[in-house]
XYZ file of C-alpha atoms in Angstrom:
615
model
C 5.059 -5.327 -13.635
C 4.163 -3.713 -16.972
C 4.928 -4.625 -20.540
C 6.406 -2.321 -23.159
C 9.410 -0.050 -23.091
C 11.418 0.134 -19.821
C 10.549 3.071 -17.641
C 12.917 5.797 -16.547
C 12.772 4.718 -12.910
C 14.186 1.251 -13.545
C 16.656 0.276 -10.818
C 19.724 -1.901 -10.785
C 19.675 -5.256 -9.080
C 21.953 -3.867 -6.355
C 19.310 -1.278 -5.490
C 16.611 -3.944 -5.175
C 18.854 -6.161 -3.048
C 19.690 -3.197 -0.830
C 15.997 -2.488 -0.345
C 15.459 -6.172 0.461
C 18.256 -6.106 3.047
C 16.839 -2.955 4.591
C 13.386 -4.497 4.698
C 14.854 -7.443 6.603
C 17.136 -5.413 8.868
C 14.875 -2.524 9.836
C 12.336 -4.661 11.772
C 15.260 -6.156 13.721
C 16.592 -2.692 14.490
C 13.130 -1.536 15.549
C 12.855 -4.535 17.851
C 16.321 -3.820 19.209
C 15.278 -0.213 19.801
C 12.212 -1.351 21.703
C 14.307 -3.717 23.799
C 16.818 -0.920 24.449
C 13.981 1.336 25.540
C 12.696 -1.278 27.949
C 16.228 -1.903 29.192
C 16.734 1.819 29.807
C 13.381 1.948 31.574
C 14.402 -0.969 33.748
C 17.707 0.718 34.547
C 15.907 3.930 35.417
C 13.558 2.048 37.723
C 16.531 0.261 39.315
C 18.312 3.566 39.953
C 15.163 5.062 41.442
C 14.737 2.056 43.745
C 18.403 2.213 44.777
C 18.173 5.959 45.435
C 15.104 5.520 47.633
C 16.724 2.591 49.454
C 19.844 4.686 50.070
C 17.723 7.559 51.402
C 16.143 5.145 53.863
C 19.600 3.934 54.837
C 20.805 7.520 55.445
C 17.800 8.179 57.688
C 18.372 4.869 59.480
C 22.083 5.670 59.934
C 21.125 8.933 61.635
C 18.694 7.080 63.873
C 21.390 4.615 64.900
C 23.693 7.484 65.812
C 20.913 9.158 67.782
C 20.110 5.906 69.548
C 23.675 5.638 70.847
C 23.677 9.265 72.019
C 20.300 8.852 73.692
C 21.543 5.751 75.506
C 24.606 7.619 76.746
C 22.462 10.546 77.897
C 19.945 8.290 79.648
C 22.753 6.533 81.552
C 24.086 9.926 82.613
C 20.601 10.957 83.664
C 20.541 8.064 86.123
C 23.607 9.455 87.918
C 23.102 9.267 91.735
C 24.529 12.761 92.132
C 21.902 14.124 89.731
C 19.197 12.175 91.521
C 20.397 13.570 94.880
C 20.718 17.096 93.401
C 24.476 16.982 94.093
C 25.108 19.261 91.144
C 28.771 19.893 92.006
C 29.706 16.208 91.695
C 27.394 15.879 88.696
C 29.190 18.777 86.991
C 32.464 16.910 87.420
C 30.919 13.712 86.093
C 29.514 15.596 83.048
C 32.931 17.087 82.271
C 34.421 13.573 82.388
C 31.860 12.492 79.806
C 32.682 15.557 77.693
C 36.389 14.677 77.671
C 35.590 11.030 76.933
C 32.996 11.470 74.147
C 33.885 14.911 72.833
C 30.315 16.082 73.232
C 29.165 19.028 75.292
C 26.826 18.180 78.213
C 24.222 20.697 79.347
C 21.823 20.427 82.286
C 18.821 22.753 82.296
C 15.847 23.287 84.520
C 12.282 23.216 83.283
C 12.450 26.920 82.487
C 15.372 26.308 80.136
C 18.013 27.931 82.337
C 21.391 26.228 82.084
C 22.695 24.760 85.309
C 25.701 22.839 83.938
C 27.522 23.509 80.673
C 30.736 21.619 80.110
C 31.736 23.992 77.331
C 32.234 26.831 79.890
C 34.417 26.912 83.033
C 32.711 25.992 86.278
C 31.148 29.017 87.890
C 30.970 31.037 84.682
C 27.629 32.740 83.934
C 25.369 30.431 81.941
C 22.874 31.661 79.290
C 19.324 30.483 78.786
C 18.812 27.858 76.057
C 17.523 29.288 72.760
C 15.887 26.010 71.620
C 12.657 25.138 73.494
C 10.699 23.111 70.918
C 12.339 19.878 71.987
C 11.547 20.760 75.634
C 7.844 20.902 74.864
C 7.977 17.527 73.134
C 9.947 15.972 75.992
C 7.498 17.386 78.588
C 4.582 15.982 76.639
C 5.956 12.565 75.774
C 8.343 12.010 78.764
C 10.729 10.586 76.160
C 14.092 11.633 74.646
C 13.938 14.042 71.692
C 16.412 15.076 68.964
C 16.043 18.794 68.345
C 16.090 20.646 65.029
C 19.123 22.649 63.994
C 19.523 25.946 65.850
C 22.261 28.510 66.637
C 23.972 27.917 69.955
C 23.891 30.754 72.541
C 27.534 30.173 73.535
C 29.196 29.273 70.208
C 26.937 31.250 67.875
C 27.190 28.296 65.458
C 24.587 25.811 64.193
C 24.141 22.789 66.444
C 21.499 20.335 67.626
C 20.904 18.512 70.912
C 19.801 15.137 72.152
C 17.296 16.164 74.846
C 16.596 13.562 77.573
C 14.037 14.487 80.282
C 15.246 13.705 83.822
C 12.293 12.192 85.663
C 11.720 12.082 89.387
C 8.509 10.598 90.657
C 7.206 10.597 87.082
C 7.725 14.308 86.695
C 10.292 16.106 84.551
C 12.678 17.984 86.846
C 15.594 18.675 84.455
C 16.540 18.474 80.778
C 19.846 16.728 80.165
C 21.298 17.557 76.721
C 24.137 16.326 74.586
C 25.033 19.262 72.346
C 26.365 18.209 68.928
C 27.728 20.102 65.886
C 26.703 19.291 62.258
C 30.121 17.843 61.494
C 29.211 14.933 63.779
C 26.395 13.963 61.366
C 28.586 14.578 58.334
C 31.002 11.962 59.604
C 28.032 9.621 60.012
C 26.559 9.996 56.490
C 29.995 9.781 54.876
C 30.066 6.157 56.009
C 27.398 5.328 53.369
C 28.833 3.809 50.171
C 27.416 5.873 47.297
C 27.831 5.348 43.534
C 30.079 7.865 41.826
C 28.392 11.225 41.307
C 25.723 10.630 43.954
C 25.459 12.700 47.123
C 23.499 12.310 50.349
C 22.394 14.638 53.093
C 20.418 14.637 56.311
C 18.009 17.402 57.328
C 16.004 18.123 60.484
C 12.240 17.915 60.819
C 11.773 21.385 59.300
C 13.925 20.564 56.271
C 17.080 22.453 57.210
C 20.217 20.659 56.064
C 22.319 19.422 58.991
C 24.994 17.581 56.999
C 25.871 17.120 53.309
C 28.364 14.621 51.897
C 29.839 16.846 49.139
C 28.796 20.457 49.893
C 28.644 20.400 53.651
C 29.852 23.918 54.482
C 27.611 25.699 51.969
C 24.573 23.519 52.602
C 24.383 23.475 56.424
C 21.397 25.537 57.454
C 19.971 25.672 53.899
C 16.343 24.658 53.657
C 15.245 21.918 51.290
C 12.544 22.486 48.677
C 8.930 22.310 49.773
C 8.408 19.187 47.664
C 11.032 17.377 49.786
C 10.294 18.600 53.292
C 6.527 18.560 52.750
C 4.184 18.836 55.712
C 5.739 15.988 57.671
C 3.083 13.451 56.729
C 4.763 12.049 53.613
C 7.307 9.500 54.750
C 9.306 9.099 51.521
C 9.272 9.717 47.816
C 11.035 10.694 44.592
C 11.028 14.072 42.864
C 12.648 15.342 39.689
C 13.994 18.849 39.855
C 17.184 20.724 40.615
C 20.064 19.399 42.688
C 19.608 20.979 46.184
C 23.356 21.779 46.276
C 23.643 23.019 42.662
C 20.779 25.112 41.421
C 19.878 24.621 37.777
C 21.393 21.148 37.577
C 18.643 18.545 36.893
C 18.619 15.669 39.311
C 16.524 12.937 40.873
C 16.056 13.474 44.625
C 14.997 10.590 46.868
C 14.010 11.287 50.483
C 12.921 9.262 53.507
C 11.791 10.595 56.901
C 12.995 8.857 60.083
C 10.281 7.487 62.339
C 12.389 8.050 65.466
C 13.804 11.569 65.045
C 11.655 12.825 62.208
C 14.837 13.869 60.391
C 15.026 13.419 56.597
C 17.576 11.318 54.719
C 18.160 12.764 51.230
C 19.968 11.210 48.231
C 20.643 13.164 45.028
C 21.298 11.437 41.678
C 22.361 13.560 38.642
C 19.846 13.373 35.799
C 22.672 12.461 33.434
C 23.200 9.202 35.281
C 19.502 8.331 34.943
C 19.492 8.994 31.194
C 22.897 7.364 30.747
C 21.505 3.815 30.213
C 19.170 5.052 27.508
C 21.944 7.131 26.001
C 24.328 4.203 26.050
C 21.638 1.977 24.534
C 20.894 4.476 21.785
C 24.555 4.996 21.032
C 25.149 1.269 20.946
C 22.034 0.706 18.872
C 23.025 3.476 16.469
C 26.450 1.960 16.068
C 24.920 -1.451 15.531
C 22.439 -0.022 13.031
C 25.157 1.728 11.070
C 27.279 -1.425 11.069
C 24.380 -3.650 10.001
C 23.232 -1.215 7.313
C 26.745 -0.848 5.974
C 27.136 -4.632 5.968
C 23.751 -5.005 4.243
C 24.645 -2.518 1.517
C 28.042 -4.157 1.034
C 26.503 -7.617 0.817
C 23.825 -6.317 -1.549
C 26.472 -4.975 -3.916
C 28.600 -8.090 -3.614
C 25.739 -10.455 -4.414
C 24.368 -8.074 -7.025
C 27.661 -8.261 -8.876
C 27.615 -12.053 -8.572
C 24.103 -12.115 -10.067
C 24.286 -9.215 -12.542
C 27.117 -10.759 -14.522
C 25.272 -14.056 -15.213
C 22.035 -12.147 -15.847
C 23.855 -9.864 -18.291
C 25.218 -12.896 -20.108
C 21.707 -14.371 -20.128
C 20.325 -11.132 -21.624
C 23.002 -11.229 -24.322
C 22.031 -14.828 -25.147
C 18.387 -13.772 -25.344
C 19.362 -11.039 -27.810
C 21.303 -13.594 -29.893
C 18.259 -15.846 -29.839
C 16.152 -12.945 -31.059
C 18.520 -12.449 -33.998
C 18.456 -16.136 -34.810
C 22.039 -16.778 -33.732
C 23.015 -20.031 -31.975
C 23.101 -19.944 -28.163
C 25.314 -22.117 -25.974
C 24.322 -22.919 -22.337
C 26.076 -20.941 -19.594
C 27.801 -22.265 -16.475
C 27.302 -19.719 -13.655
C 27.041 -19.862 -9.834
C 23.294 -19.162 -10.100
C 21.225 -22.315 -10.651
C 18.159 -20.464 -11.975
C 20.266 -18.572 -14.538
C 21.766 -21.868 -15.701
C 18.268 -23.333 -16.088
C 17.137 -20.338 -18.157
C 20.296 -20.511 -20.224
C 19.646 -24.183 -21.017
C 16.086 -23.269 -21.995
C 17.381 -20.503 -24.299
C 19.891 -22.886 -25.839
C 17.166 -25.456 -26.443
C 14.926 -22.756 -27.884
C 17.789 -21.672 -30.158
C 18.185 -25.219 -31.494
C 14.430 -25.560 -31.973
C 14.246 -22.190 -33.752
C 17.052 -23.060 -36.111
C 15.415 -26.414 -36.860
C 12.055 -24.723 -37.364
C 13.571 -22.075 -39.652
C 15.214 -24.794 -41.730
C 11.931 -26.667 -41.949
C 10.171 -23.425 -42.806
C 12.585 -22.725 -45.613
C 12.021 -26.250 -46.978
C 8.279 -25.892 -46.820
C 7.996 -22.299 -48.065
C 7.540 -23.342 -51.687
C 4.916 -25.947 -50.832
C 3.148 -23.454 -48.487
C 2.519 -20.833 -51.479
C 1.126 -23.556 -53.464
C -1.190 -24.379 -50.507
C -2.319 -20.759 -50.246
C -3.042 -20.637 -53.987
C -5.041 -23.833 -53.700
C -7.079 -22.357 -50.864
C -7.855 -19.305 -52.963
C -8.876 -21.530 -55.863
C -11.110 -23.578 -53.593
C -12.716 -20.426 -52.231
C -13.344 -19.146 -55.739
C -14.762 -22.521 -56.772
C -17.005 -22.557 -53.689
C -18.434 -19.130 -54.526
C -18.859 -20.139 -58.176
C -20.513 -23.391 -57.166
C -22.848 -21.491 -54.893
C -23.922 -19.229 -57.761
C -24.324 -22.198 -60.109
C -26.396 -23.966 -57.461
C -28.648 -20.931 -57.147
C -28.995 -20.678 -60.922
C -29.678 -24.381 -61.148
C -32.507 -24.037 -58.664
C -33.862 -21.126 -60.735
C -33.390 -22.741 -64.162
C -37.106 -23.192 -64.740
C -37.799 -19.611 -63.727
C -35.099 -18.318 -66.103
C -36.453 -20.482 -68.926
C -39.917 -19.078 -68.354
C -38.578 -15.547 -68.095
C -36.655 -15.914 -71.381
C -39.570 -17.631 -73.113
C -41.757 -14.544 -72.806
C -39.575 -12.038 -74.724
C -38.429 -14.671 -77.257
C -42.048 -15.797 -77.901
C -43.143 -12.189 -78.249
C -40.274 -11.516 -80.699
C -41.340 -14.536 -82.768
C -44.918 -13.291 -82.871
C -43.849 -9.772 -83.872
C -41.631 -11.149 -86.647
C -44.506 -13.334 -87.949
C -46.780 -10.343 -87.970
C -44.113 -8.369 -89.849
C -43.912 -11.091 -92.525
C -47.673 -11.022 -92.975
C -47.589 -7.253 -93.269
C -44.971 -7.473 -96.003
C -47.008 -10.023 -97.902
C -50.068 -7.752 -97.871
C -50.680 -5.215 -100.585
C -50.817 -1.536 -100.038
C -48.522 1.361 -99.440
C -48.753 1.076 -95.637
C -47.547 -2.507 -95.484
C -43.789 -1.759 -95.170
C -44.351 0.736 -92.395
C -46.465 -1.731 -90.412
C -43.883 -4.451 -90.929
C -41.077 -2.163 -89.713
C -42.933 -1.300 -86.502
C -43.453 -4.963 -85.728
C -39.802 -5.727 -86.449
C -38.763 -2.984 -83.959
C -40.994 -4.520 -81.263
C -39.446 -7.913 -81.956
C -36.005 -6.307 -81.533
C -37.025 -4.820 -78.176
C -38.041 -8.241 -76.897
C -34.789 -9.710 -78.159
C -32.798 -7.017 -76.311
C -34.799 -7.809 -73.168
C -33.899 -11.486 -73.445
C -30.281 -10.561 -74.098
C -30.118 -8.460 -70.901
C -31.445 -11.387 -68.896
C -28.879 -13.685 -70.443
C -26.075 -11.149 -69.865
C -26.895 -10.829 -66.170
C -27.050 -14.601 -65.868
C -23.756 -15.010 -67.737
C -21.954 -12.457 -65.552
C -23.356 -13.975 -62.383
C -22.445 -17.592 -63.083
C -19.149 -17.250 -64.923
C -15.956 -18.102 -63.096
C -13.620 -15.142 -62.760
C -10.847 -13.711 -60.604
C -11.866 -11.512 -57.695
C -11.681 -7.859 -58.729
C -12.633 -4.916 -56.559
C -13.740 -1.713 -58.199
C -15.832 1.375 -57.559
C -19.469 0.438 -58.084
C -22.649 2.481 -57.764
C -24.404 1.032 -54.724
C -27.932 1.624 -56.043
C -27.235 -0.006 -59.434
C -25.559 -2.952 -57.716
C -28.586 -3.579 -55.481
C -31.090 -3.114 -58.325
C -29.273 -5.554 -60.662
C -28.962 -8.198 -57.916
C -32.641 -7.812 -57.007
C -33.715 -8.077 -60.674
C -31.762 -11.307 -60.987
C -33.215 -12.716 -57.765
C -36.803 -11.809 -58.787
C -36.607 -13.587 -62.162
C -39.659 -15.803 -62.592
C -41.542 -14.330 -59.609
C -45.069 -13.292 -60.735
C -47.026 -12.677 -57.544
C -49.387 -9.691 -57.676
C -49.345 -9.650 -53.846
C -45.575 -9.065 -53.677
C -44.467 -5.473 -53.155
C -40.775 -4.841 -53.767
C -39.516 -1.395 -52.760
C -36.146 0.341 -52.975
C -35.212 2.871 -50.236
C -31.925 4.510 -51.205
C -30.323 7.372 -49.315
C -29.904 10.228 -51.822
C -26.361 10.754 -50.539
C -25.352 7.093 -50.516
C -21.701 6.721 -51.476
C -20.307 4.440 -54.141
C -18.675 1.291 -52.812
C -15.329 -0.434 -53.455
C -16.247 -4.120 -53.813
C -16.140 -7.178 -55.991
C -19.425 -6.475 -57.822
C -20.362 -10.074 -58.544
C -19.623 -11.275 -54.984
C -21.692 -8.497 -53.351
C -24.484 -9.135 -55.879
C -24.337 -12.778 -54.759
C -24.900 -11.593 -51.165
C -27.884 -9.415 -52.144
C -29.203 -12.205 -54.386
C -29.108 -14.756 -51.527
C -30.746 -12.348 -49.060
C -33.574 -11.515 -51.517
C -34.192 -15.210 -52.296
C -34.300 -15.929 -48.516
C -36.785 -13.058 -48.104
C -38.976 -14.502 -50.870
C -39.003 -17.872 -49.106
C -39.686 -16.267 -45.684
C -42.730 -14.327 -47.050
C -44.195 -17.140 -49.123
C -47.882 -17.662 -48.362
C -48.288 -14.246 -46.671
C -50.630 -11.546 -47.891
C -49.392 -8.985 -48.545
C -45.745 -9.827 -49.186
C -43.197 -7.047 -48.808
C -39.482 -6.833 -49.490
C -37.586 -3.581 -48.966
C -34.002 -3.088 -50.221
C -32.058 -0.082 -48.928
C -28.603 1.468 -49.041
C -27.267 4.325 -46.928
C -23.937 5.844 -45.898
C -23.244 5.301 -42.183
C -19.860 7.081 -42.188
C -17.243 8.510 -44.528
C -15.826 5.006 -44.963
C -18.813 2.651 -44.705
C -22.043 1.958 -46.625
C -24.812 -0.219 -45.192
C -27.036 -2.359 -47.448
C -30.152 -4.001 -45.970
C -32.860 -6.444 -47.080
C -36.053 -6.359 -44.965
C -39.151 -8.543 -45.181
C -42.402 -9.125 -43.340
C -41.905 -12.865 -43.209
C -41.759 -15.423 -40.400
C -39.026 -13.621 -38.483
C -35.805 -14.862 -36.853
C -35.059 -17.904 -34.674
C -34.240 -17.541 -30.943
C -30.509 -17.432 -31.735
C -29.998 -15.357 -34.916
C -26.225 -15.998 -34.858
C -26.851 -19.672 -35.628
C -28.201 -18.678 -39.081
C -24.659 -17.833 -40.208
C -23.099 -21.133 -39.120
C -22.360 -23.559 -41.974
C -24.768 -26.484 -42.512
C -27.485 -24.846 -40.377
C -30.783 -24.599 -42.299
C -34.540 -24.853 -41.797
C -35.120 -25.955 -45.401
C -35.740 -29.614 -46.128
C -33.671 -29.471 -49.321
C -31.084 -26.884 -48.215
C -27.417 -27.357 -47.295
C -27.161 -24.382 -44.912
C -24.273 -22.747 -46.801
C -25.935 -19.625 -48.237
C -25.709 -17.258 -45.275
C -22.334 -18.709 -44.244
C -20.951 -17.869 -47.703
C -22.526 -14.422 -47.507
C -20.806 -13.746 -44.204
C -17.464 -14.956 -45.593
C -17.811 -12.604 -48.599
C -18.688 -9.595 -46.411
C -15.892 -10.284 -43.923
C -13.433 -10.612 -46.820
C -14.464 -7.035 -47.667
C -13.619 -6.054 -44.021
C -17.295 -5.641 -43.185
C -19.861 -7.463 -41.101
C -23.239 -9.148 -41.676
C -25.963 -9.466 -39.040
C -29.712 -9.966 -38.593
C -32.248 -8.268 -36.351
C -36.034 -8.394 -35.881
C -38.120 -5.965 -37.952
C -40.631 -3.752 -36.177
C -44.110 -5.093 -36.925
C -42.823 -8.576 -37.787
C -40.298 -10.087 -40.095
C -36.534 -9.686 -40.250
C -33.845 -7.329 -41.495
C -30.471 -8.534 -42.752
C -27.819 -5.795 -42.821
C -24.239 -5.780 -44.027
C -21.537 -3.142 -44.332
C -18.975 -2.685 -47.121
C -16.221 -0.073 -47.704
C -17.287 3.240 -49.216
C -15.324 4.873 -52.000
C -13.460 8.049 -51.139
C -14.718 11.281 -52.655
C -11.471 11.709 -54.543
C -11.866 8.249 -56.098
C -15.428 8.928 -57.253
C -14.398 12.341 -58.625
C -11.577 10.748 -60.653
C -13.997 8.127 -61.941
């Protein structure tokens, strides 16, 4: 807050209240944003967990389907006709299973040659099986195997088999297969309940898609990305990339590899669904922010109007108070404004009462000022009279010398006139002239004394600084006859005239010289130096220096009234000197003199060159 004229960037109360509301609301909005961010992060983590769980479920669903097919195939492998190598009856039994389950049954020898194929008529030529990887696994593990996707030799279409080794005496003698088409697995994965927009798929060990819930026809036989199929060691995971069914569409892909078949369950979640919680949070937060900010601004303006009107009335009352008009207390909805209004009203009553009292006392108060001026004049006059009273004997002695000499010269002149001779009148005239000179000398002393002690009105005029100092010093040195005293004047040749009350400034110089005489009393030699110099175009400095006893520890105390080191002094001399100098808009101070003693300096106004030229 600054004082003075209002600045250009002053704002209305509504602006300040709006800023206050924003300062209160913004931290809440920031906190809400942080909470929304954490909420969106939690939702993203939940979706990722659900996607991975669903991928596991897809893989597990495939395993359950395979388990049922393996069980069916193993039961068929235990057929007594197959065990007795009665392949004719076994062929009939296999065709019954084909009609019952809708799956093709194939019996192959260890070389992969088909012996029974329920897809072809009995006795038709049978091809060799194109898929042998599952045979190698079955030979090695003696356990059922689910093959990868391959193209069937008979149908020329993608299919896969459940390969069960037929054991006899611990050795594999045949491979009994259930041949299945990808649509069988599509029907299986479609049983999974997926959120809207999600899709799932199942792929073989090598990463070739066997079934897809939404793009089955186009995806069967397509190979998944390397990051999904991996090297077979990574069991499950999450990747962010393109949707396997729609290139260029960002998505989250969760995958899980089956421990039984090694096939991969895949779940695809569109990236938009993952960012949707954050988007919804940001949209909701933005709407909330806009609503809160709009409400804050509206409330700020509403309350500003409720406050500005009383404040405006208060300002008007303050203006009336400034013009001295009566002010009545306000009744507003704002308690603080009412309190200020009551204070202004009370101040108005007090001001009017004070102005009335002032008008009644104005006449008496000029009188008081005049009395103060009279007392000041009397104090200065009394100070001069006191100084002259102390010097009365010295003045009497000083006047006695020229008056006694004049008397002697006049007596000698009378004797010369009484003598005979032509030269007598001339001798008498010379002695009369000398008597006149001594009389003039006594008259000058009396004139200075009269001017110094008479009571008069203060009058400032242009005075020669050198003459002023010399006259004051001559008056102060009356009656001093010490051959050891050296009094010197050191005037700047360019010292300006001064505009002062001559008698008052002489009183200052007089007091300073008398103090210097007292300070050097008893010292040999005694030295007093009076100087005057111009310190600027508007100021002249006058100084009185001595080689006396010096200054006390606190020189400022010298100028306090009633402070003195003299047994018969009142301590008013330097205090009066300071008052005289300050009345002339100057200053008086003391400082130690190099080599011992003290210097008292004071400054008074200098006359302008134009004033001295006119004079």
